[in-house]
Short mmCIF file of N, CA, C and O in Angstrom, two decimals:
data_model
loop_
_atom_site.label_atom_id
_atom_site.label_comp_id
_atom_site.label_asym_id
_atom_site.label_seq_id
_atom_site.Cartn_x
_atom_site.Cartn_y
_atom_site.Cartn_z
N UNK A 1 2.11 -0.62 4.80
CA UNK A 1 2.90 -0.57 3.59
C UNK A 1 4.35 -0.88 3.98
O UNK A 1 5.09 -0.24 4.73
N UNK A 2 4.52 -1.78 3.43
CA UNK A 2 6.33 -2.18 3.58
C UNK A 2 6.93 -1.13 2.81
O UNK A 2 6.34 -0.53 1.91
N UNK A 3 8.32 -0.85 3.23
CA UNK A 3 9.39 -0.30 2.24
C UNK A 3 10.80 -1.38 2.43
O UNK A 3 11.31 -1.82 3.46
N UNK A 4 11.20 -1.57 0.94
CA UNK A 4 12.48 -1.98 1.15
C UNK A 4 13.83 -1.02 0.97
O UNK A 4 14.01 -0.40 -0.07
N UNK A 5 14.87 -0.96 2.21
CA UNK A 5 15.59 0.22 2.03
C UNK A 5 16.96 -0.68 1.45
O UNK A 5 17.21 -1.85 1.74
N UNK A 6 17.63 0.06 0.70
CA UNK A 6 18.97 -0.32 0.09
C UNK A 6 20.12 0.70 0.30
O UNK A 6 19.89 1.90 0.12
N UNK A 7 21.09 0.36 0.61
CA UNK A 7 22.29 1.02 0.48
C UNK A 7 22.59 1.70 -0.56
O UNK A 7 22.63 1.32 -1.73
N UNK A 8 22.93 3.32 0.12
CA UNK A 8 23.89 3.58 -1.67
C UNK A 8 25.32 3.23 -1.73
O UNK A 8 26.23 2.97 -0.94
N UNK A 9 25.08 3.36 -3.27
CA UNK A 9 26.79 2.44 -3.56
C UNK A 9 27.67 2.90 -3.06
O UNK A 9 27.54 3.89 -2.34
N UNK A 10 28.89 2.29 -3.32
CA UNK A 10 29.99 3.28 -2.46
C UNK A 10 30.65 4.07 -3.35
O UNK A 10 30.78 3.57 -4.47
N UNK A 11 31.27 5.54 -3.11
CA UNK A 11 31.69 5.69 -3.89
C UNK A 11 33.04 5.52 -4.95
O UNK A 11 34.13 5.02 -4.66
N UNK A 12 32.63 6.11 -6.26
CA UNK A 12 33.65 5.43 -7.05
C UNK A 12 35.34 5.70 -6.93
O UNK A 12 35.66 6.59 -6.13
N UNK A 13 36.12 5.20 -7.45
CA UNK A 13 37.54 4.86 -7.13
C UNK A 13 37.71 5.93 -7.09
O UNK A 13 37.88 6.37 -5.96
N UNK A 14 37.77 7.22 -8.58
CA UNK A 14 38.52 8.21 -9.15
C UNK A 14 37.49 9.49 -8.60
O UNK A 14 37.65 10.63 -9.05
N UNK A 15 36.48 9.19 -7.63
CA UNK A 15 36.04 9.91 -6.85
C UNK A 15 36.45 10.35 -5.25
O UNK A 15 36.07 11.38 -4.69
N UNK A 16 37.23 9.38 -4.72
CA UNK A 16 37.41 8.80 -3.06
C UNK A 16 37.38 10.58 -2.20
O UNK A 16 36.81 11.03 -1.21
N UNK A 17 38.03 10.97 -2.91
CA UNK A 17 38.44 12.63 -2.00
C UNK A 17 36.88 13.73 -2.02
O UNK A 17 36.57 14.44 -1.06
N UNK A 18 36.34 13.67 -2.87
CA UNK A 18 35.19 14.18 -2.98
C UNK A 18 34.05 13.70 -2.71
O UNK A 18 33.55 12.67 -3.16
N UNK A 19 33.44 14.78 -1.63
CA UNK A 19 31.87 14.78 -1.56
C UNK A 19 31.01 14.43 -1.99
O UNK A 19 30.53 15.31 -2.70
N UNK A 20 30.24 13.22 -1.98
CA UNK A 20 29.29 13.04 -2.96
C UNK A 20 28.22 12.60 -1.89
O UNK A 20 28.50 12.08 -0.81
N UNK A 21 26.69 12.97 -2.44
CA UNK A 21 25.65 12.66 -1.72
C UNK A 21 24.93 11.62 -1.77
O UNK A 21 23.87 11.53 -2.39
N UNK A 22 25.57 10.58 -0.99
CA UNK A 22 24.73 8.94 -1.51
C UNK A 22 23.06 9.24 -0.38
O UNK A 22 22.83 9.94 0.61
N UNK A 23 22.55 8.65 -0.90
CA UNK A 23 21.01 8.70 0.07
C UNK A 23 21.03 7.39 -0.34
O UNK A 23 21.87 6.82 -1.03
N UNK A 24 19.89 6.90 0.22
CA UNK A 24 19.34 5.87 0.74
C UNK A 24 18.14 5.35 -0.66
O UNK A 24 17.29 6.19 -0.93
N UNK A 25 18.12 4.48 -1.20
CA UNK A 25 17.42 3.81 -2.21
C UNK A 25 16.01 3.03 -1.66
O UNK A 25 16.25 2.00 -1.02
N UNK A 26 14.84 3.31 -1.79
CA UNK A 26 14.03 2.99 -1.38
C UNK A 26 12.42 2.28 -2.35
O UNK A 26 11.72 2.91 -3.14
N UNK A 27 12.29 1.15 -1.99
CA UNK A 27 10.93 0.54 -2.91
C UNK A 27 9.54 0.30 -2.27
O UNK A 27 9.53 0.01 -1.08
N UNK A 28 8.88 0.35 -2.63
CA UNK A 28 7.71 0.72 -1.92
C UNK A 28 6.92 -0.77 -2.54
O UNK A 28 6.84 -1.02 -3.74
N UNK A 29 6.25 -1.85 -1.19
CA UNK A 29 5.87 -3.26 -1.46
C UNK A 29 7.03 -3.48 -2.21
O UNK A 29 6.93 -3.07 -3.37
N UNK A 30 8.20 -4.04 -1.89
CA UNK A 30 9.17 -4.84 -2.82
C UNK A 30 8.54 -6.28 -2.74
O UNK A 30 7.80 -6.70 -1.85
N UNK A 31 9.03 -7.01 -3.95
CA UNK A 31 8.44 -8.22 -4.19
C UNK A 31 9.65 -9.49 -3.84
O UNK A 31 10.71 -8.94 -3.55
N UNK A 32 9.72 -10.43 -3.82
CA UNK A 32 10.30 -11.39 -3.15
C UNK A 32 11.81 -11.39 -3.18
O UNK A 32 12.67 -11.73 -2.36
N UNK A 33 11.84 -10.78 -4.62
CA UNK A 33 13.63 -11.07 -5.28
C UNK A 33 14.06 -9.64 -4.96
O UNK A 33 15.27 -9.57 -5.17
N UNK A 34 13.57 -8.51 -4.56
CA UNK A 34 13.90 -6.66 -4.24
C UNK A 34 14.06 -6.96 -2.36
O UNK A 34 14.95 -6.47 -1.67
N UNK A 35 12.79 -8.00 -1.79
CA UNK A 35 13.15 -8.00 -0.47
C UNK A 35 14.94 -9.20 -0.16
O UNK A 35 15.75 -8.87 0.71
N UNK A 36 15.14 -10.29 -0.94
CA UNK A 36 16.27 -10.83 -1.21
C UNK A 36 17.51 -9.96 -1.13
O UNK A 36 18.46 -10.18 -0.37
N UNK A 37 17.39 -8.84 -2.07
CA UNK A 37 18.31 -7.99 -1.91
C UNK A 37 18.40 -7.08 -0.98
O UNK A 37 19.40 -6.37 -0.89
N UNK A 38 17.37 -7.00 -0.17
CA UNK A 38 17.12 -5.55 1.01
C UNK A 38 18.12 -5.39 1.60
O UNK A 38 18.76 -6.44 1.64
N UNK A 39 18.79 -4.24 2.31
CA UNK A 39 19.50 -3.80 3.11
C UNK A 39 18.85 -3.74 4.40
O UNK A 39 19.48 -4.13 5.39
N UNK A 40 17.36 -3.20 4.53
CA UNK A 40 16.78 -2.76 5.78
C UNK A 40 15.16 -2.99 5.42
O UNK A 40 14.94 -3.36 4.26
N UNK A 41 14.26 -2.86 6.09
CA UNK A 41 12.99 -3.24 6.00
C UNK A 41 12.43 -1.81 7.03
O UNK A 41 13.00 -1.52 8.08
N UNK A 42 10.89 -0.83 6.33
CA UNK A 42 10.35 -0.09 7.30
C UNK A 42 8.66 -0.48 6.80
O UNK A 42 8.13 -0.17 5.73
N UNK A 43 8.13 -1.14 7.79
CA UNK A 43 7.03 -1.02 8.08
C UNK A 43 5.78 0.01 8.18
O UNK A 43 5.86 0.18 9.40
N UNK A 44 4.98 0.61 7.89
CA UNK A 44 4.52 1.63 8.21
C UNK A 44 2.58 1.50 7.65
O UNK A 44 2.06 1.48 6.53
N UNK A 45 1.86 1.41 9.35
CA UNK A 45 0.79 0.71 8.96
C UNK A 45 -0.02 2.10 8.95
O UNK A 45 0.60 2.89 9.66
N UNK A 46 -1.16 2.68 8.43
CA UNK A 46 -1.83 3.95 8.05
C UNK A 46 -3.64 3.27 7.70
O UNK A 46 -4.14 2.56 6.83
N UNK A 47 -4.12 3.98 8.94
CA UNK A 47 -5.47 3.22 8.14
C UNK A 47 -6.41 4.24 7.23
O UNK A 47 -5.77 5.25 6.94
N UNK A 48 -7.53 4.25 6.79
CA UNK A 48 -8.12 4.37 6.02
C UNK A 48 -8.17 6.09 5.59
O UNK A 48 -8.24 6.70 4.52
N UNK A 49 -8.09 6.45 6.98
CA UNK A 49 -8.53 8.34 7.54
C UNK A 49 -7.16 9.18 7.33
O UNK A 49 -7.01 10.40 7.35
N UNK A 50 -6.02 7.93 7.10
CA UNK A 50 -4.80 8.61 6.75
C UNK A 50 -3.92 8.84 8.36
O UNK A 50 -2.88 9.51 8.41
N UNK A 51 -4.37 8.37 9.25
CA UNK A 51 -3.73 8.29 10.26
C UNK A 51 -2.69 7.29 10.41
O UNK A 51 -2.88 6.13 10.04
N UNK A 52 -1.38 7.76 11.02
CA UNK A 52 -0.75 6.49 11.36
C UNK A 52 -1.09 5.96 12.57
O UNK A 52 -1.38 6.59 13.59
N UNK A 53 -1.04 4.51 12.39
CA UNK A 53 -1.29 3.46 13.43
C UNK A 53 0.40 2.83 13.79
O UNK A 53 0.62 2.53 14.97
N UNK A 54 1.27 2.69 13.01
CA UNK A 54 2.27 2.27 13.60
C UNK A 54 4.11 2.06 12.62
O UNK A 54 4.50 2.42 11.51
N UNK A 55 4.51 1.61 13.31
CA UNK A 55 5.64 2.00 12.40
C UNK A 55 6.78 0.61 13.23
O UNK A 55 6.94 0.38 14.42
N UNK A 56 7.26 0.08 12.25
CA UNK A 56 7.87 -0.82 12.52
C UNK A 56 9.53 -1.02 12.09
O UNK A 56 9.64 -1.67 11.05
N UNK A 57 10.52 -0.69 12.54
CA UNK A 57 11.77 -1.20 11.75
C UNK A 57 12.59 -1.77 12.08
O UNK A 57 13.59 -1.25 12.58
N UNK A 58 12.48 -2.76 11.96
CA UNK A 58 13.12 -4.10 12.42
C UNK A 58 14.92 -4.14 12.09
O UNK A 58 15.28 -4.75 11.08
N UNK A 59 15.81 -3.59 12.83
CA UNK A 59 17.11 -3.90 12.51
C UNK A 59 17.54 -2.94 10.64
O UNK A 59 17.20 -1.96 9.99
N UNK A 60 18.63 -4.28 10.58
CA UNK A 60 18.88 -3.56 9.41
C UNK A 60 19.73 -2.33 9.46
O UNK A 60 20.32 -2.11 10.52
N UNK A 61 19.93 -1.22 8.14
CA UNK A 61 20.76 -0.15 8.13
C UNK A 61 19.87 1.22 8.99
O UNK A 61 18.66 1.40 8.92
N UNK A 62 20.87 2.10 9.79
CA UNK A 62 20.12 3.41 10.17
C UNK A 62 19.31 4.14 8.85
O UNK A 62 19.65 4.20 7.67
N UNK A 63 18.55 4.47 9.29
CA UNK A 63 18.09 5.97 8.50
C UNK A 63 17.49 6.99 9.03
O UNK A 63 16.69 6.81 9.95
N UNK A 64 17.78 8.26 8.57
CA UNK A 64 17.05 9.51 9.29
C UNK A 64 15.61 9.49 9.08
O UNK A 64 14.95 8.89 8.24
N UNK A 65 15.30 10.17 9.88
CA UNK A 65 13.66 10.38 10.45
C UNK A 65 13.45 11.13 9.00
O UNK A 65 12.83 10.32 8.32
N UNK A 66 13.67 12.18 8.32
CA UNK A 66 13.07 12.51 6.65
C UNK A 66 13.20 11.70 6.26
O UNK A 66 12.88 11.96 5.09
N UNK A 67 13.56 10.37 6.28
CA UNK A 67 13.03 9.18 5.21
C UNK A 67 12.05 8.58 5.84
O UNK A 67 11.14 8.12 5.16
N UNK A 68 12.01 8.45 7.20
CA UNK A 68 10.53 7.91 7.98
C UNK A 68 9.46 8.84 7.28
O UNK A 68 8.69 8.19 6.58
N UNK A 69 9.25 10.03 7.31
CA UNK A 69 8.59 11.01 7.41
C UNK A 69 8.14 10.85 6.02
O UNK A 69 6.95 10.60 5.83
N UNK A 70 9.19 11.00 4.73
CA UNK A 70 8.75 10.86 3.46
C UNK A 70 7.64 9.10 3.37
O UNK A 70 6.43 8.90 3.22
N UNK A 71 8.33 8.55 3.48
CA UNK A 71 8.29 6.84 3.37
C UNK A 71 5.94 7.19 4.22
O UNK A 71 4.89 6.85 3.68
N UNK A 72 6.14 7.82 5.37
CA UNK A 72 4.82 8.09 5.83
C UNK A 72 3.89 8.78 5.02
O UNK A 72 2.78 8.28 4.83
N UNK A 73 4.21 9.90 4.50
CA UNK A 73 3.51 10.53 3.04
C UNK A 73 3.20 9.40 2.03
O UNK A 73 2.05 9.21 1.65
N UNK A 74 4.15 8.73 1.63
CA UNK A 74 3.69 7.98 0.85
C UNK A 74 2.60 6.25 1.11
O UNK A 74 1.97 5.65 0.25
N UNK A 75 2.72 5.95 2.37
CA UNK A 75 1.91 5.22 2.64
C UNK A 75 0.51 5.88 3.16
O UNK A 75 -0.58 5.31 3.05
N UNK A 76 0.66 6.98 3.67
CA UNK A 76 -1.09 7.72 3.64
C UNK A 76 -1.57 7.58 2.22
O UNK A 76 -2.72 7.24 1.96
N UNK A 77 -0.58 7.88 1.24
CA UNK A 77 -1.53 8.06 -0.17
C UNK A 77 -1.54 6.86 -0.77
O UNK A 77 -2.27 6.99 -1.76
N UNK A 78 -0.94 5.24 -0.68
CA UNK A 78 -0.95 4.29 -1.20
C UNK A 78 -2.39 3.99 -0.32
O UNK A 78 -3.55 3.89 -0.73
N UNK A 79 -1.89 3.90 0.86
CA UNK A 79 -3.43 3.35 1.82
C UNK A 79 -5.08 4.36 1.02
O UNK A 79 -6.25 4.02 0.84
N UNK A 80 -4.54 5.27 0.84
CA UNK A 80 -5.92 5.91 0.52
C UNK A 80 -6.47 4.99 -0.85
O UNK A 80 -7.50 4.33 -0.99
N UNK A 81 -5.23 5.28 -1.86
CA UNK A 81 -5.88 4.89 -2.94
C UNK A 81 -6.71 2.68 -2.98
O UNK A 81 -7.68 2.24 -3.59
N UNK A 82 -5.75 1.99 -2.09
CA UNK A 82 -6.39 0.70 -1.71
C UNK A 82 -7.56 0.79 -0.94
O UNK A 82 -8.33 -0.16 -1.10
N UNK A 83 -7.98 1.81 -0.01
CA UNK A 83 -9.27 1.88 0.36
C UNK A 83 -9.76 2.55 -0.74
O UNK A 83 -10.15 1.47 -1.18
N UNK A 84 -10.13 3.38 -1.66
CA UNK A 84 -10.81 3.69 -2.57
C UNK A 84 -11.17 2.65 -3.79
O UNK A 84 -12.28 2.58 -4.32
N UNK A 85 -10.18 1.98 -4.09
CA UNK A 85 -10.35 0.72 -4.89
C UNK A 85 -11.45 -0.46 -4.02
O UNK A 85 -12.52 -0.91 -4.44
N UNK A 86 -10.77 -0.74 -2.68
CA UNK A 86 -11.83 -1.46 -1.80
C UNK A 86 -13.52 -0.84 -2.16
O UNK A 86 -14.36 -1.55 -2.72
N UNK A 87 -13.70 0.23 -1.84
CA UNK A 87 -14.58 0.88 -1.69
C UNK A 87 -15.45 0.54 -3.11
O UNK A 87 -16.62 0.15 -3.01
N UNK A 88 -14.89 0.69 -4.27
CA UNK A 88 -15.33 0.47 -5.52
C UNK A 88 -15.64 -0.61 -5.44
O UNK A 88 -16.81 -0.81 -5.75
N UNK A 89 -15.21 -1.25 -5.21
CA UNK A 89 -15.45 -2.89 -5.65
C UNK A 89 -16.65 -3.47 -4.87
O UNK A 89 -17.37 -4.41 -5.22
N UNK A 90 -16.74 -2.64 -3.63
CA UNK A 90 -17.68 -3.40 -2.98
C UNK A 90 -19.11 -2.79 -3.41
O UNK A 90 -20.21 -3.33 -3.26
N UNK A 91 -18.88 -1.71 -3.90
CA UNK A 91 -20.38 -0.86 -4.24
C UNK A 91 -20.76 -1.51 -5.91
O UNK A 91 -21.73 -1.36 -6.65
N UNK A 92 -19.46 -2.28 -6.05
CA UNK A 92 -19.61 -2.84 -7.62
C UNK A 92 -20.69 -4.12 -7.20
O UNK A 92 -21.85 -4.29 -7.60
N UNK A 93 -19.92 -4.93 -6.29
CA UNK A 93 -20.41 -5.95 -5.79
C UNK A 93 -21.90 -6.11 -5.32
O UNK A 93 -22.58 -7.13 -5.39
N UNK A 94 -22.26 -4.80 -4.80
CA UNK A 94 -23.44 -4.48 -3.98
C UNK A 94 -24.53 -4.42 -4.87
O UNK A 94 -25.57 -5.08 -4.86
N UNK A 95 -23.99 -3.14 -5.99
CA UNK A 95 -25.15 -2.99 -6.98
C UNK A 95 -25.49 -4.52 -7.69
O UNK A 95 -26.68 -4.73 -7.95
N UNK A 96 -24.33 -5.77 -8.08
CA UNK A 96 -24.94 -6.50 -9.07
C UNK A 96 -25.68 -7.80 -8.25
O UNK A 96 -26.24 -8.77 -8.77
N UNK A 97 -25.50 -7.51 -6.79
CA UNK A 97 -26.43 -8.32 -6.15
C UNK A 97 -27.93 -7.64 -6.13
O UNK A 97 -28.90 -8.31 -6.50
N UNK A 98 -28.09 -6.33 -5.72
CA UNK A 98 -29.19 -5.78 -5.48
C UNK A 98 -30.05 -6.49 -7.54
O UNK A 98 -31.06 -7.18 -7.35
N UNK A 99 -29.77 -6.35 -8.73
CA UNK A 99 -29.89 -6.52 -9.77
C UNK A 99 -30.50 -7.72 -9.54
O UNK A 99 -31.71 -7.96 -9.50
N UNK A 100 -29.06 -8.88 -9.31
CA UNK A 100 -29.46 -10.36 -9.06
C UNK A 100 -30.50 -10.49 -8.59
O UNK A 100 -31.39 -10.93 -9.32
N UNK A 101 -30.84 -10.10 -6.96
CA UNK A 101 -31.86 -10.19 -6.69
C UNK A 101 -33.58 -10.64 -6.61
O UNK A 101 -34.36 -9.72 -6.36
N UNK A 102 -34.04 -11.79 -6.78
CA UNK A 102 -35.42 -11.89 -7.38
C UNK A 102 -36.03 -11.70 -5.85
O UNK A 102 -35.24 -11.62 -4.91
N UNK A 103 -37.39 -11.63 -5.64
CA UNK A 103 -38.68 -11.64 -5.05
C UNK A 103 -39.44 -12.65 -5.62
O UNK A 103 -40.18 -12.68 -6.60
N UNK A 104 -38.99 -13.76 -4.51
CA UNK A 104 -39.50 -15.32 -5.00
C UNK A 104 -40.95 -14.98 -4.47
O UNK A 104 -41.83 -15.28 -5.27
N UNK A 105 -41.43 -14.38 -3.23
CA UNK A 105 -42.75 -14.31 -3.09
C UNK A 105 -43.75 -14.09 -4.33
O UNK A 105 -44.74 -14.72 -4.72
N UNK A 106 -43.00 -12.75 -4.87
CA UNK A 106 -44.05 -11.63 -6.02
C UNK A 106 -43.71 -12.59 -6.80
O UNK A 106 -44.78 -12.97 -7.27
N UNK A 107 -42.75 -13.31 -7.30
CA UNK A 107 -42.96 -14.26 -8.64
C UNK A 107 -43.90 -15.41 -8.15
O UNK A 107 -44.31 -16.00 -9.15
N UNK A 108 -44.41 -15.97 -6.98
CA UNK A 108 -45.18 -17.22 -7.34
C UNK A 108 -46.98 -16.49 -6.87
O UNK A 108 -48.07 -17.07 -6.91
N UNK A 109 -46.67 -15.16 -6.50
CA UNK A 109 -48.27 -14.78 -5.93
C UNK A 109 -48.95 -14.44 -7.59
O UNK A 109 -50.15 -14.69 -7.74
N UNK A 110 -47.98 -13.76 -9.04
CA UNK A 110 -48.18 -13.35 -9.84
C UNK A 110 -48.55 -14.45 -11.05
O UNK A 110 -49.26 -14.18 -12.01
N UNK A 111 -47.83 -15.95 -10.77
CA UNK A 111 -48.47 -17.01 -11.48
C UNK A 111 -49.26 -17.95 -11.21
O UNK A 111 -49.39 -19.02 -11.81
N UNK A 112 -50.20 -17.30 -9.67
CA UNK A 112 -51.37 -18.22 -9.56
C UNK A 112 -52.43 -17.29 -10.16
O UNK A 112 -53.53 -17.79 -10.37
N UNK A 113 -52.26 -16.01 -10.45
CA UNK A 113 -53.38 -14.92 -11.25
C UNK A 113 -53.40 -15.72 -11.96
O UNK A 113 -54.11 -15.64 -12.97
#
């Protein structure tokens, strides 16, 4: 699961002296024109059992390990739900072949009776 990370804004003029808590803006699969705009890119590959397999972040802006950590929660549960969809589809697939199915033998032994 890709994430695209973005900068928070800076803050505003009539703010400069005060504290404010910018975090880090984050999209989960950004699409061509969200990766255009990216600040940073995190990789994070999770297979089926919910294990991580790997983690990738190529350059780009720092971020703390609780955004690794969150960003990982959420690709265990994206990965789950694409293997469960996988999973459907193929038992979809399975049943309407088993259906399809003929028994060319039993159809030509049954029209020489």
């Amino acid at each position: 699961v890709t994430f695209g990370l973005y900068a928070p804004p800076p803050p505003l003029p009539g703010n400069a002296g005060k504290r404010q808590k910018r975090e880090i803006t984050w999209i989960m699969d950004p699409n061509r024109l969200e990766e255009a705009a990216m600040d940073g890119s995190l990789c994070i590959a999770v297979n089926q059992h919910g294990e991580l397999c790997g983690v990738h972040k190529p350059g780009g802006m720092p971020i703390e390990f609780s955004l690794v950590t969150l960003c990982t929660e959420q690709a265990v549960v994206r990965a789950k739900e694409i293997t469960a969809r996988i999973q459907a589809e193929l038992e979809a697939d399975l049943s309407s072949r088993q259906l399809a199915r003929r028994n060319v033998h039993q159809q030509f032994a049954e029209e020489q009776l």
